[in-house]
mmCIF file of C-alpha atoms in Angstrom:
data_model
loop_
_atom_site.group_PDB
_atom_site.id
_atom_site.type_symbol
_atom_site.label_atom_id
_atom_site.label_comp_id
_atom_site.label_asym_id
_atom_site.label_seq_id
_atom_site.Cartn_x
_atom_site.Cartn_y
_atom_site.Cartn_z
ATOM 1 C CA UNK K 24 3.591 -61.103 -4.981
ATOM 2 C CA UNK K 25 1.043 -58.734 -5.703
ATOM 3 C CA UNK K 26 -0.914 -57.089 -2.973
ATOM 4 C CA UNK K 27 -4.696 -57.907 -3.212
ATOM 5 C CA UNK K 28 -5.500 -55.141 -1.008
ATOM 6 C CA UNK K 29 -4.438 -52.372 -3.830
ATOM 7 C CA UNK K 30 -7.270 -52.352 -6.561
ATOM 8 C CA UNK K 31 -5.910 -51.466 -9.821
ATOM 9 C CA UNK K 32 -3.084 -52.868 -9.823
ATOM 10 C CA UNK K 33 -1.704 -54.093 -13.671
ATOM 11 C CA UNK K 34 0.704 -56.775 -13.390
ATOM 12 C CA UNK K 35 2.769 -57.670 -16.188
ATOM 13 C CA UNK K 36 4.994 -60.955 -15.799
ATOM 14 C CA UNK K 37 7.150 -62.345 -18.358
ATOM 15 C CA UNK K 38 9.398 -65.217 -17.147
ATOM 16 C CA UNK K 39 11.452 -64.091 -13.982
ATOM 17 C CA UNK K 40 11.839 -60.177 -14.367
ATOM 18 C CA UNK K 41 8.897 -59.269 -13.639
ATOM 19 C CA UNK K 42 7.494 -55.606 -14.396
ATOM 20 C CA UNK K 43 4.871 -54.783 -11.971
ATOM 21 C CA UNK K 44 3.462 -51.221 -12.682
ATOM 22 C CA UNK K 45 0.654 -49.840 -9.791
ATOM 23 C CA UNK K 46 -1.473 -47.357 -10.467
ATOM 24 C CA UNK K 47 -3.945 -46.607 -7.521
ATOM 25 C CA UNK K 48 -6.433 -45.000 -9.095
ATOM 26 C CA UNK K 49 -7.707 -42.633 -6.117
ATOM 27 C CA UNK K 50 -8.601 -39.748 -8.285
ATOM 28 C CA UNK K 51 -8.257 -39.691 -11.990
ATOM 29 C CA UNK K 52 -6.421 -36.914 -13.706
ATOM 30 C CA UNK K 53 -8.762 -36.177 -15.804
ATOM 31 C CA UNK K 54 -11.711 -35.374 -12.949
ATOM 32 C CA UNK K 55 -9.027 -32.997 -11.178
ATOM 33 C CA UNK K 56 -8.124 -31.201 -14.149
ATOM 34 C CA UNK K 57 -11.996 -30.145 -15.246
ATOM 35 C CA UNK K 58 -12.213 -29.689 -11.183
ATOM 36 C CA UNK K 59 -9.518 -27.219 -11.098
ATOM 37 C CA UNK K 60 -10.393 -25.562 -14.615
ATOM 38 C CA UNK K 61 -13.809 -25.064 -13.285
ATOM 39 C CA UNK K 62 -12.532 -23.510 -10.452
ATOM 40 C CA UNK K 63 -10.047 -21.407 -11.691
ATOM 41 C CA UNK K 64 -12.864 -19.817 -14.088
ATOM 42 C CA UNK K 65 -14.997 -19.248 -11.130
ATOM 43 C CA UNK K 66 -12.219 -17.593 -9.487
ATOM 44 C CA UNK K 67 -10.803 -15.684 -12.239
ATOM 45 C CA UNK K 68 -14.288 -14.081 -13.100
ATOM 46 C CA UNK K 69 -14.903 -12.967 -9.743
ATOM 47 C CA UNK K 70 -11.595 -11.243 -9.931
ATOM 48 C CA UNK K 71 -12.932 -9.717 -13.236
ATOM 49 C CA UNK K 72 -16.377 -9.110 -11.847
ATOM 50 C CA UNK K 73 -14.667 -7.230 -8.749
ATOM 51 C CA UNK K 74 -12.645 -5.159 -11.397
ATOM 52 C CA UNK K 75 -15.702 -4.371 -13.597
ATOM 53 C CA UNK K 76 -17.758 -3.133 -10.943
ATOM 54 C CA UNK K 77 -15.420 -1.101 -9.282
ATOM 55 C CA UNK K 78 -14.412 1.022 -12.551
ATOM 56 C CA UNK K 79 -18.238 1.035 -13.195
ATOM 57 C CA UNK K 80 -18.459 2.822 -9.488
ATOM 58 C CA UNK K 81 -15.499 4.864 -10.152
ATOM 59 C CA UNK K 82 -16.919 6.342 -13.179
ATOM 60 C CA UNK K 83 -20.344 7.202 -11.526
ATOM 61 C CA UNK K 84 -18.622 8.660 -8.762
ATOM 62 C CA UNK K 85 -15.765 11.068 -10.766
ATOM 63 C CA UNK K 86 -18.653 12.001 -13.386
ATOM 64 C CA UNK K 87 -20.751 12.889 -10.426
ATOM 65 C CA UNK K 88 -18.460 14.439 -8.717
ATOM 66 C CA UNK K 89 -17.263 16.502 -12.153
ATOM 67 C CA UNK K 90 -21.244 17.796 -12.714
ATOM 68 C CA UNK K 91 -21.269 18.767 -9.052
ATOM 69 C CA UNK K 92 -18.102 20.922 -9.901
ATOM 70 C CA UNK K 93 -14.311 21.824 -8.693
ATOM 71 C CA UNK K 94 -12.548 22.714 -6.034
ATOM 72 C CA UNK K 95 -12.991 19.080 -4.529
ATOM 73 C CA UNK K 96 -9.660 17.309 -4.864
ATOM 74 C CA UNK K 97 -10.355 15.244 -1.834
ATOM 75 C CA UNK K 98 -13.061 13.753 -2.700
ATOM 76 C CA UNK K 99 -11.259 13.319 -6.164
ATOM 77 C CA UNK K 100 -8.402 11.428 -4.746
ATOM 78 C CA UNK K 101 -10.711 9.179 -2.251
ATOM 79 C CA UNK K 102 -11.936 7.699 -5.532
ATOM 80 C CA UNK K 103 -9.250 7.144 -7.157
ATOM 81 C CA UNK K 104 -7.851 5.679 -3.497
ATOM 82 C CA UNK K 105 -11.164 3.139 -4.133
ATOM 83 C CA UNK K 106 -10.557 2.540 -7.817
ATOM 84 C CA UNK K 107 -7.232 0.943 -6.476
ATOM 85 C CA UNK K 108 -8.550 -0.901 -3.874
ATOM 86 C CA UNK K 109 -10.675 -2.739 -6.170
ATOM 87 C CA UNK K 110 -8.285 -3.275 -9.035
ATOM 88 C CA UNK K 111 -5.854 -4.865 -5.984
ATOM 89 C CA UNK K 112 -8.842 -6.817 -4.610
ATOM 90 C CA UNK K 113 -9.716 -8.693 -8.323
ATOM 91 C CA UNK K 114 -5.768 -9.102 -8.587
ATOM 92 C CA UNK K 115 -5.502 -11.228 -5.763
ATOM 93 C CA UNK K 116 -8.717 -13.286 -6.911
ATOM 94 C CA UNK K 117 -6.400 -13.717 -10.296
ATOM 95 C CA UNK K 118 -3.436 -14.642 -8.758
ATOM 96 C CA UNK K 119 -5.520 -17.010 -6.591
ATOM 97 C CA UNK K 120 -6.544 -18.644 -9.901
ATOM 98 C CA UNK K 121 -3.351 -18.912 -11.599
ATOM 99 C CA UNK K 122 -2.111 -19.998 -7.857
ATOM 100 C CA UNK K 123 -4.930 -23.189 -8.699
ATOM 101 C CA UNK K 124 -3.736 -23.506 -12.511
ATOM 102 C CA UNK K 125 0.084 -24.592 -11.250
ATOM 103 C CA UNK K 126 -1.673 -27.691 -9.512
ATOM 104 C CA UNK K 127 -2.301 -29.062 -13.210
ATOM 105 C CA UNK K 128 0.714 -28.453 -15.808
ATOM 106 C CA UNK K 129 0.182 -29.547 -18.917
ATOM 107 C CA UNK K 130 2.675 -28.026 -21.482
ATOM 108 C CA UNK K 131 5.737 -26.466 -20.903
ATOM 109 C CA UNK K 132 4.497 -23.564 -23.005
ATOM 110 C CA UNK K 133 1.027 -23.344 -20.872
ATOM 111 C CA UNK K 134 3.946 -23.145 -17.836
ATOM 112 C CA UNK K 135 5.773 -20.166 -19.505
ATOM 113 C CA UNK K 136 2.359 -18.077 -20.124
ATOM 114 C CA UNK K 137 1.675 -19.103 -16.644
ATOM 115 C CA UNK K 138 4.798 -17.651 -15.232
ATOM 116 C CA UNK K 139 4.601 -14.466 -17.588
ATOM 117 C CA UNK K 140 0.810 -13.615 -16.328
ATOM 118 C CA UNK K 141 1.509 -14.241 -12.998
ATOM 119 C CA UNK K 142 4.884 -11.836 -13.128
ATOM 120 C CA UNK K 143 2.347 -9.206 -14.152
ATOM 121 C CA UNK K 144 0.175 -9.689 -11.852
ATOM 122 C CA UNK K 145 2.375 -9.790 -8.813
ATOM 123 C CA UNK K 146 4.410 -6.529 -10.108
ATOM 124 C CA UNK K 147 0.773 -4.780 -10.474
ATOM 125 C CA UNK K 148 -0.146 -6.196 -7.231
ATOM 126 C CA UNK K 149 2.863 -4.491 -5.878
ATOM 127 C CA UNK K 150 3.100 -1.001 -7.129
ATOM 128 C CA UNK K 151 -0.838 -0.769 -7.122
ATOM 129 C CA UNK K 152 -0.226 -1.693 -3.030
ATOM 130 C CA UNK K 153 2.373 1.079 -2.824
ATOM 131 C CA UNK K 154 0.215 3.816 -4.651
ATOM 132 C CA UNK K 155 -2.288 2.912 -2.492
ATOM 133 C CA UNK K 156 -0.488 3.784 0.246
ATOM 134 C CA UNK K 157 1.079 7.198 -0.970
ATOM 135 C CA UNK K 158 -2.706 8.406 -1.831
ATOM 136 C CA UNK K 159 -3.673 7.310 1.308
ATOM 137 C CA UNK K 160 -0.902 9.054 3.241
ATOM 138 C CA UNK K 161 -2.016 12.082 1.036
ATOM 139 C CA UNK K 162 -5.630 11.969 2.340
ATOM 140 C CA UNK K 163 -4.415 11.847 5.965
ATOM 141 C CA UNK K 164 -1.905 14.589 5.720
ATOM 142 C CA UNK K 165 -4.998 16.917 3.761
ATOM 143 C CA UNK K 166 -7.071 16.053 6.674
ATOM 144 C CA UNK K 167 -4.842 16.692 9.200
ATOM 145 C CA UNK K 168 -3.296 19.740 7.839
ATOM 146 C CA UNK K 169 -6.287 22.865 8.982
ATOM 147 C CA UNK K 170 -7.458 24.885 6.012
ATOM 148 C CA UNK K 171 -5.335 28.263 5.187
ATOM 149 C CA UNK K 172 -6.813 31.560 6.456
ATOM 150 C CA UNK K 173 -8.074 34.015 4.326
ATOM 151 C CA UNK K 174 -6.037 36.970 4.743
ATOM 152 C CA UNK K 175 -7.566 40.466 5.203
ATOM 153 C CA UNK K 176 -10.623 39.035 6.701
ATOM 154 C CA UNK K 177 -12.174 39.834 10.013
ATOM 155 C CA UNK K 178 -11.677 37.163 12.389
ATOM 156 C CA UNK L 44 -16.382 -15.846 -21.926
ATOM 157 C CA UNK L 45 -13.485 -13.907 -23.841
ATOM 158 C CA UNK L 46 -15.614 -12.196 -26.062
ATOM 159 C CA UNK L 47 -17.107 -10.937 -22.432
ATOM 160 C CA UNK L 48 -14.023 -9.687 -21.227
ATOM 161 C CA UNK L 49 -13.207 -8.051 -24.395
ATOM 162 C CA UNK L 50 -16.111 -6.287 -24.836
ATOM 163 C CA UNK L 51 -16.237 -5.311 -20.441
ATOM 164 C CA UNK L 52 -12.228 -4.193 -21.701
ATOM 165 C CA UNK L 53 -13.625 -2.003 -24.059
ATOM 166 C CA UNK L 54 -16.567 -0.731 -22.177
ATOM 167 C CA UNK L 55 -14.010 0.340 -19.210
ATOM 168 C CA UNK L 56 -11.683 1.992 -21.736
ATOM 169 C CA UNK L 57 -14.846 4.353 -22.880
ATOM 170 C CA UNK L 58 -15.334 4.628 -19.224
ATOM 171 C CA UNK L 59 -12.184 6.159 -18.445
ATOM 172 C CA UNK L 60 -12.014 8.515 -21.461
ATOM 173 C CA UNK L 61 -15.070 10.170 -19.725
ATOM 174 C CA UNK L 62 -13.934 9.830 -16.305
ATOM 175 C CA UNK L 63 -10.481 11.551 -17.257
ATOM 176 C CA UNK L 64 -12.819 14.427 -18.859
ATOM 177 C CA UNK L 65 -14.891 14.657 -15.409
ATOM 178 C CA UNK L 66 -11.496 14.117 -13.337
ATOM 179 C CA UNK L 67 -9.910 17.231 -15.523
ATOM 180 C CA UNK L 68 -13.519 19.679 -15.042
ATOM 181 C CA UNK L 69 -13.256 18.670 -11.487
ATOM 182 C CA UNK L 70 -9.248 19.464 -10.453
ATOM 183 C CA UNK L 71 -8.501 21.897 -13.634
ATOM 184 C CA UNK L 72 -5.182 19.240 -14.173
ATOM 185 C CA UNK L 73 -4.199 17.465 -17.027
ATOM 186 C CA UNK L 74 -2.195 15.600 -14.615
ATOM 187 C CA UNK L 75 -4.578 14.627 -12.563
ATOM 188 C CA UNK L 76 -7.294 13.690 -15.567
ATOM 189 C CA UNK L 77 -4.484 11.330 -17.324
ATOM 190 C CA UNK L 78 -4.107 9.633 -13.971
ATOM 191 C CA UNK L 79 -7.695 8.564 -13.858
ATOM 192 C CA UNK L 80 -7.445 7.276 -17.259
ATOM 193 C CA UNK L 81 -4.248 5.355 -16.582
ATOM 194 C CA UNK L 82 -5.925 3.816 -13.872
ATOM 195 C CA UNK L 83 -8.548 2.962 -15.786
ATOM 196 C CA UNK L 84 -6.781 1.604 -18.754
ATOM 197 C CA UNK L 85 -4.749 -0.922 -15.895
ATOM 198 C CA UNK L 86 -8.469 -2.401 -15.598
ATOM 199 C CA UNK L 87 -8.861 -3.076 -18.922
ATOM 200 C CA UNK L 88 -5.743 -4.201 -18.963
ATOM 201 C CA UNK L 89 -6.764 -6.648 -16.161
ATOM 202 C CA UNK L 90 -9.993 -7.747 -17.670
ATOM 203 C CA UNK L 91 -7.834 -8.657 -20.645
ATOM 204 C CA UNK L 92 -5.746 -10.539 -19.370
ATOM 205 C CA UNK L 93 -8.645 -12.766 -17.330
ATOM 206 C CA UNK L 94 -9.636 -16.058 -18.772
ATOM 207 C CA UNK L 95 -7.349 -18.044 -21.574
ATOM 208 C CA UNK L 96 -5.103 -15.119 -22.841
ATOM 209 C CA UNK L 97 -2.966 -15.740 -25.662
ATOM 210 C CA UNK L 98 0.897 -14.718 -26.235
ATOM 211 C CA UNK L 99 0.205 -11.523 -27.969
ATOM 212 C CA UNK L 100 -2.541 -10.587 -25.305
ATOM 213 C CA UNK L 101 -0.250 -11.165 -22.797
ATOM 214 C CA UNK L 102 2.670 -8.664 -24.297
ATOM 215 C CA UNK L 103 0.358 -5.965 -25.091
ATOM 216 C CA UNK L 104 -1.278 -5.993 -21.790
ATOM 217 C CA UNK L 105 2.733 -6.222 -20.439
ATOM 218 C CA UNK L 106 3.143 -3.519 -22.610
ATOM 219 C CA UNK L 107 0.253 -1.402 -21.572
ATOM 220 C CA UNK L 108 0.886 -2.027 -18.109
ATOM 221 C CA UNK L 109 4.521 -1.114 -18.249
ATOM 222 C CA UNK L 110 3.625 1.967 -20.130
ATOM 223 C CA UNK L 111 1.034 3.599 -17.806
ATOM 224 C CA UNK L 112 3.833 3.114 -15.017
ATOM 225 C CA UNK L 113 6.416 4.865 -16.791
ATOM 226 C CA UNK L 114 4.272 7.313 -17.300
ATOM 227 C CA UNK L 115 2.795 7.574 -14.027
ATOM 228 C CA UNK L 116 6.303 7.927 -13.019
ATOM 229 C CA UNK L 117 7.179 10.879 -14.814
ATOM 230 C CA UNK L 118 4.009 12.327 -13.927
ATOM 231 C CA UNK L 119 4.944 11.814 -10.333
ATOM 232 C CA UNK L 120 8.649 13.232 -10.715
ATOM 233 C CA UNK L 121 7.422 16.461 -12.590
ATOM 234 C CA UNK L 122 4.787 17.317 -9.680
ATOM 235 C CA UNK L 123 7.676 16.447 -7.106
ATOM 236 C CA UNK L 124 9.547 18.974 -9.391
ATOM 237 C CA UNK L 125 6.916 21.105 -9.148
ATOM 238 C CA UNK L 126 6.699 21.392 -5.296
ATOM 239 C CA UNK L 127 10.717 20.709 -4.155
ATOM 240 C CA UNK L 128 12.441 24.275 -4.002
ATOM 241 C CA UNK L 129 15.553 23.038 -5.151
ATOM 242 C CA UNK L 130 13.568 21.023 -8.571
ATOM 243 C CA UNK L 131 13.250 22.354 -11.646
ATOM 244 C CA UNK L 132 11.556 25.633 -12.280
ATOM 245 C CA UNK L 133 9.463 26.708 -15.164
ATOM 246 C CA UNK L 134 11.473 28.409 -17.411
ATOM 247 C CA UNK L 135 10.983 32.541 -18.018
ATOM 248 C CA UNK L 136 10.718 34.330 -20.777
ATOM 249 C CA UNK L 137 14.177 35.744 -21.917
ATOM 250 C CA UNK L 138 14.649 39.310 -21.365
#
Protein backbone atom coordinates (compact mmCIF):
# COMPACT_ATOMS: atom_id res chain seq x y z
CA UNK A 1 0.00 0.00 0.00
CA UNK A 2 2.71 2.18 0.75
CA UNK A 3 4.22 4.37 -1.88
CA UNK A 4 7.96 3.55 -2.47
CA UNK A 5 8.46 6.72 -4.16
CA UNK A 6 7.98 8.83 -0.68
CA UNK A 7 11.23 8.29 1.46
CA UNK A 8 10.48 8.46 5.02
CA UNK A 9 7.65 7.07 5.22
CA UNK A 10 6.91 5.06 8.91
CA UNK A 11 4.41 2.48 8.50
CA UNK A 12 2.83 1.00 11.36
CA UNK A 13 0.47 -2.14 10.69
CA UNK A 14 -1.26 -4.05 13.24
CA UNK A 15 -3.77 -6.62 11.86
CA UNK A 16 -6.30 -4.86 9.40
CA UNK A 17 -6.49 -1.12 10.66
CA UNK A 18 -3.69 -0.06 9.64
CA UNK A 19 -2.07 3.37 10.88
CA UNK A 20 0.13 4.70 8.27
CA UNK A 21 1.74 8.04 9.45
CA UNK A 22 4.06 10.02 6.47
CA UNK A 23 6.34 12.32 7.27
CA UNK A 24 8.30 13.68 4.16
CA UNK A 25 11.07 14.94 5.58
CA UNK A 26 11.88 17.89 2.98
CA UNK A 27 13.22 20.26 5.52
CA UNK A 28 13.52 19.53 9.15
CA UNK A 29 12.09 21.87 11.70
CA UNK A 30 14.77 22.17 13.47
CA UNK A 31 17.21 23.57 10.38
CA UNK A 32 14.34 26.25 9.63
CA UNK A 33 14.01 27.38 13.02
CA UNK A 34 18.05 28.20 13.63
CA UNK A 35 17.58 29.50 9.77
CA UNK A 36 14.99 31.92 10.67
CA UNK A 37 16.50 32.80 14.25
CA UNK A 38 19.65 33.59 12.48
CA UNK A 39 17.96 35.70 10.30
CA UNK A 40 15.79 37.48 12.36
CA UNK A 41 19.02 38.55 14.51
CA UNK A 42 20.63 39.74 11.42
CA UNK A 43 17.67 41.69 10.66
CA UNK A 44 16.80 42.96 13.95
CA UNK A 45 20.43 44.37 14.51
CA UNK A 46 20.49 46.17 11.41
CA UNK A 47 17.32 47.80 12.52
CA UNK A 48 19.25 48.60 15.79
CA UNK A 49 22.42 49.51 13.98
CA UNK A 50 20.27 51.99 11.68
CA UNK A 51 18.79 53.44 15.01
CA UNK A 52 22.20 53.77 16.77
CA UNK A 53 23.81 55.55 14.11
CA UNK A 54 21.29 57.87 13.34
CA UNK A 55 20.92 59.25 17.11
CA UNK A 56 24.80 59.15 17.07
CA UNK A 57 24.44 61.68 13.83
CA UNK A 58 21.70 63.52 15.41
CA UNK A 59 23.66 64.34 18.38
CA UNK A 60 26.77 65.55 16.38
CA UNK A 61 24.65 67.54 14.32
CA UNK A 62 22.25 69.46 17.25
CA UNK A 63 25.57 69.84 19.46
CA UNK A 64 27.16 71.34 16.43
CA UNK A 65 24.66 73.20 15.51
CA UNK A 66 24.13 74.49 19.45
CA UNK A 67 28.19 75.66 19.57
CA UNK A 68 27.61 77.38 16.25
CA UNK A 69 24.71 79.29 18.06
CA UNK A 70 20.79 80.40 17.74
CA UNK A 71 18.63 81.82 15.67
CA UNK A 72 18.70 78.58 13.39
CA UNK A 73 15.42 76.76 13.92
CA UNK A 74 15.53 75.39 10.46
CA UNK A 75 18.29 73.76 10.51
CA UNK A 76 17.10 72.60 14.07
CA UNK A 77 13.98 71.03 12.80
CA UNK A 78 15.76 69.37 9.53
CA UNK A 79 17.48 67.24 12.17
CA UNK A 80 15.10 66.34 14.08
CA UNK A 81 13.05 65.67 10.50
CA UNK A 82 16.35 63.07 10.01
CA UNK A 83 16.36 61.71 13.53
CA UNK A 84 12.81 60.41 12.49
CA UNK A 85 13.60 59.16 9.37
CA UNK A 86 16.03 56.89 10.83
CA UNK A 87 14.15 55.75 13.89
CA UNK A 88 11.19 54.83 11.04
CA UNK A 89 13.84 53.22 8.79
CA UNK A 90 15.27 50.62 11.83
CA UNK A 91 11.42 50.14 12.68
CA UNK A 92 10.61 48.65 9.56
CA UNK A 93 13.91 46.42 9.68
CA UNK A 94 12.19 45.27 13.25
CA UNK A 95 8.98 44.67 12.09
CA UNK A 96 10.59 42.82 9.15
CA UNK A 97 12.12 40.54 11.82
CA UNK A 98 9.25 39.90 13.96
CA UNK A 99 7.36 39.61 10.34
CA UNK A 100 10.18 36.34 10.00
CA UNK A 101 9.65 35.22 13.81
CA UNK A 102 5.64 34.40 13.03
CA UNK A 103 6.98 31.74 10.41
CA UNK A 104 8.18 29.63 13.57
CA UNK A 105 5.68 29.66 16.72
CA UNK A 106 6.70 27.94 19.40
CA UNK A 107 4.73 28.87 22.62
CA UNK A 108 1.66 30.50 22.91
CA UNK A 109 3.33 32.90 25.33
CA UNK A 110 6.39 33.59 22.72
CA UNK A 111 3.00 34.40 20.34
CA UNK A 112 1.58 36.95 22.89
CA UNK A 113 5.11 38.88 23.32
CA UNK A 114 5.16 38.62 19.64
CA UNK A 115 1.89 40.31 19.13
CA UNK A 116 2.58 42.93 22.02
CA UNK A 117 6.12 44.05 20.33
CA UNK A 118 4.85 44.14 17.12
CA UNK A 119 1.62 46.44 18.33
CA UNK A 120 4.37 48.81 19.42
CA UNK A 121 6.11 48.84 16.73
CA UNK A 122 3.42 49.37 14.17
CA UNK A 123 1.73 52.27 16.44
CA UNK A 124 5.43 53.92 16.53
CA UNK A 125 5.74 53.23 12.95
CA UNK A 126 2.60 55.16 12.53
CA UNK A 127 2.68 58.31 14.50
CA UNK A 128 6.57 58.56 13.86
CA UNK A 129 5.24 58.51 9.83
CA UNK A 130 2.73 61.25 10.66
CA UNK A 131 5.25 63.56 12.62
CA UNK A 132 7.32 63.14 9.92
CA UNK A 133 5.10 64.56 7.78
CA UNK A 134 3.87 67.63 9.93
CA UNK A 135 7.78 68.65 10.35
CA UNK A 136 8.17 68.25 6.94
CA UNK A 137 5.16 70.34 5.92
CA UNK A 138 6.73 72.85 8.48
CA UNK A 139 10.06 73.03 6.57
CA UNK A 140 8.24 73.67 3.27
CA UNK A 141 5.89 76.28 4.51
CA UNK A 142 9.35 78.16 6.35
CA UNK A 143 10.86 77.95 3.00
CA UNK A 144 8.26 79.09 1.09
CA UNK A 145 7.06 81.77 3.30
CA UNK A 146 9.91 85.09 2.34
CA UNK A 147 11.63 86.44 5.41
CA UNK A 148 9.78 89.56 7.28
CA UNK A 149 11.12 93.06 6.49
CA UNK A 150 12.80 95.02 8.83
CA UNK A 151 10.81 97.98 9.40
CA UNK A 152 12.35 101.51 9.42
CA UNK A 153 15.06 100.44 7.15
CA UNK A 154 16.05 101.93 3.86
CA UNK A 155 15.07 99.81 1.10
CA UNK B 1 23.94 40.80 22.28
CA UNK B 2 21.48 42.28 25.03
CA UNK B 3 24.00 43.49 27.15
CA UNK B 4 24.89 45.50 23.66
CA UNK B 5 21.69 46.96 23.29
CA UNK B 6 21.48 47.88 26.83
CA UNK B 7 24.47 49.53 27.12
CA UNK B 8 23.87 51.41 23.07
CA UNK B 9 20.17 52.22 25.21
CA UNK B 10 22.02 53.87 27.69
CA UNK B 11 24.63 55.53 25.63
CA UNK B 12 21.64 57.18 23.44
CA UNK B 13 19.83 58.25 26.62
CA UNK B 14 23.21 60.34 27.67
CA UNK B 15 23.07 61.38 24.12
CA UNK B 16 19.89 63.02 24.24
CA UNK B 17 20.31 64.69 27.66
CA UNK B 18 23.07 66.69 25.80
CA UNK B 19 21.36 67.07 22.64
CA UNK B 20 18.17 68.53 24.51
CA UNK B 21 20.83 71.02 26.25
CA UNK B 22 22.29 71.98 22.61
CA UNK B 23 18.58 71.87 21.10
CA UNK B 24 17.49 74.44 24.12
CA UNK B 25 21.03 76.96 23.54
CA UNK B 26 20.14 76.72 19.96
CA UNK B 27 16.04 77.69 19.82
CA UNK B 28 15.92 79.39 23.52
CA UNK B 29 12.66 76.66 24.06
CA UNK B 30 12.13 74.32 26.61
CA UNK B 31 9.68 72.99 24.25
CA UNK B 32 11.65 72.49 21.66
CA UNK B 33 14.81 70.96 23.88
CA UNK B 34 12.27 68.26 25.57
CA UNK B 35 11.27 67.31 22.05
CA UNK B 36 14.76 66.31 21.10
CA UNK B 37 15.05 64.33 24.15
CA UNK B 38 11.73 62.58 23.65
CA UNK B 39 12.87 61.65 20.43
CA UNK B 40 15.75 60.43 21.64
CA UNK B 41 14.48 58.47 24.52
CA UNK B 42 11.91 56.59 21.60
CA UNK B 43 15.48 55.23 20.36
CA UNK B 44 16.41 53.87 23.35
CA UNK B 45 13.32 52.74 23.69
CA UNK B 46 13.77 50.95 20.31
CA UNK B 47 17.17 49.57 20.97
CA UNK B 48 15.53 48.05 24.02
CA UNK B 49 13.19 46.46 22.76
CA UNK B 50 15.63 44.73 19.83
CA UNK B 51 16.75 41.22 20.36
CA UNK B 52 14.92 38.67 23.04
CA UNK B 53 13.01 41.25 25.26
CA UNK B 54 11.37 40.04 28.22
CA UNK B 55 7.70 40.89 29.65
CA UNK B 56 8.77 43.65 31.87
CA UNK B 57 11.05 45.15 29.02
CA UNK B 58 8.35 45.10 26.89
CA UNK B 59 5.80 47.21 29.36
CA UNK B 60 8.30 49.69 30.28
CA UNK B 61 9.35 50.37 26.81
CA UNK B 62 5.16 50.40 26.16
CA UNK B 63 5.21 52.59 28.89
CA UNK B 64 7.94 54.89 27.83
CA UNK B 65 6.71 55.01 24.47
CA UNK B 66 3.18 55.85 25.43
CA UNK B 67 4.48 58.47 27.72
CA UNK B 68 6.68 60.57 25.38
CA UNK B 69 3.43 60.67 23.08
CA UNK B 70 1.25 61.99 25.60
CA UNK B 71 3.52 64.29 26.23
CA UNK B 72 4.42 65.24 22.87
CA UNK B 73 0.81 65.78 22.58
CA UNK B 74 0.34 68.28 25.08
CA UNK B 75 3.36 69.90 23.98
CA UNK B 76 1.81 70.15 20.57
CA UNK B 77 -1.73 71.43 21.88
CA UNK B 78 -0.11 74.20 24.14
CA UNK B 79 2.02 75.67 21.06
CA UNK B 80 -1.30 75.34 18.91
CA UNK B 81 -2.67 77.32 21.96
CA UNK B 82 -0.06 79.47 21.71
CA UNK B 83 -0.49 80.56 18.02
CA UNK B 84 -4.66 80.11 17.48
CA UNK B 85 -6.28 83.62 18.37
CA UNK B 86 -9.19 82.15 19.76
CA UNK B 87 -6.71 79.47 22.29
CA UNK B 88 -5.83 80.13 25.47
CA UNK B 89 -3.95 83.21 26.47
CA UNK B 90 -1.37 83.67 29.11
CA UNK B 91 -2.91 84.84 31.97
CA UNK B 92 -2.20 88.76 33.33
CA UNK B 93 -1.41 89.93 36.32
CA UNK B 94 -4.58 91.05 38.31
CA UNK B 95 -5.03 94.65 38.60
Amino acid sequence: MASSRTKGVVGSAKGNDTCMILSVETLPESTLRDAIGLLVRLIESAGALIIFIGAVWAFVQFVRAGLRGRGKVAGFNRIRLSLGQFLVLGLEFQLAGDVLRTAVAPSFAEIGQLAAIAAIRTALNYFLGREIAQERAEIERSETTPPPRAKGLPT
Amino acid sequence: MNAWLQAGAVLITGLGLVAAAAAWRLTHSVRAALAVLLDFLTAAGLLRLAGEPSWDSTIVAAAVIALRKLLGASLHLSSANRTTPGGARPLSPGR
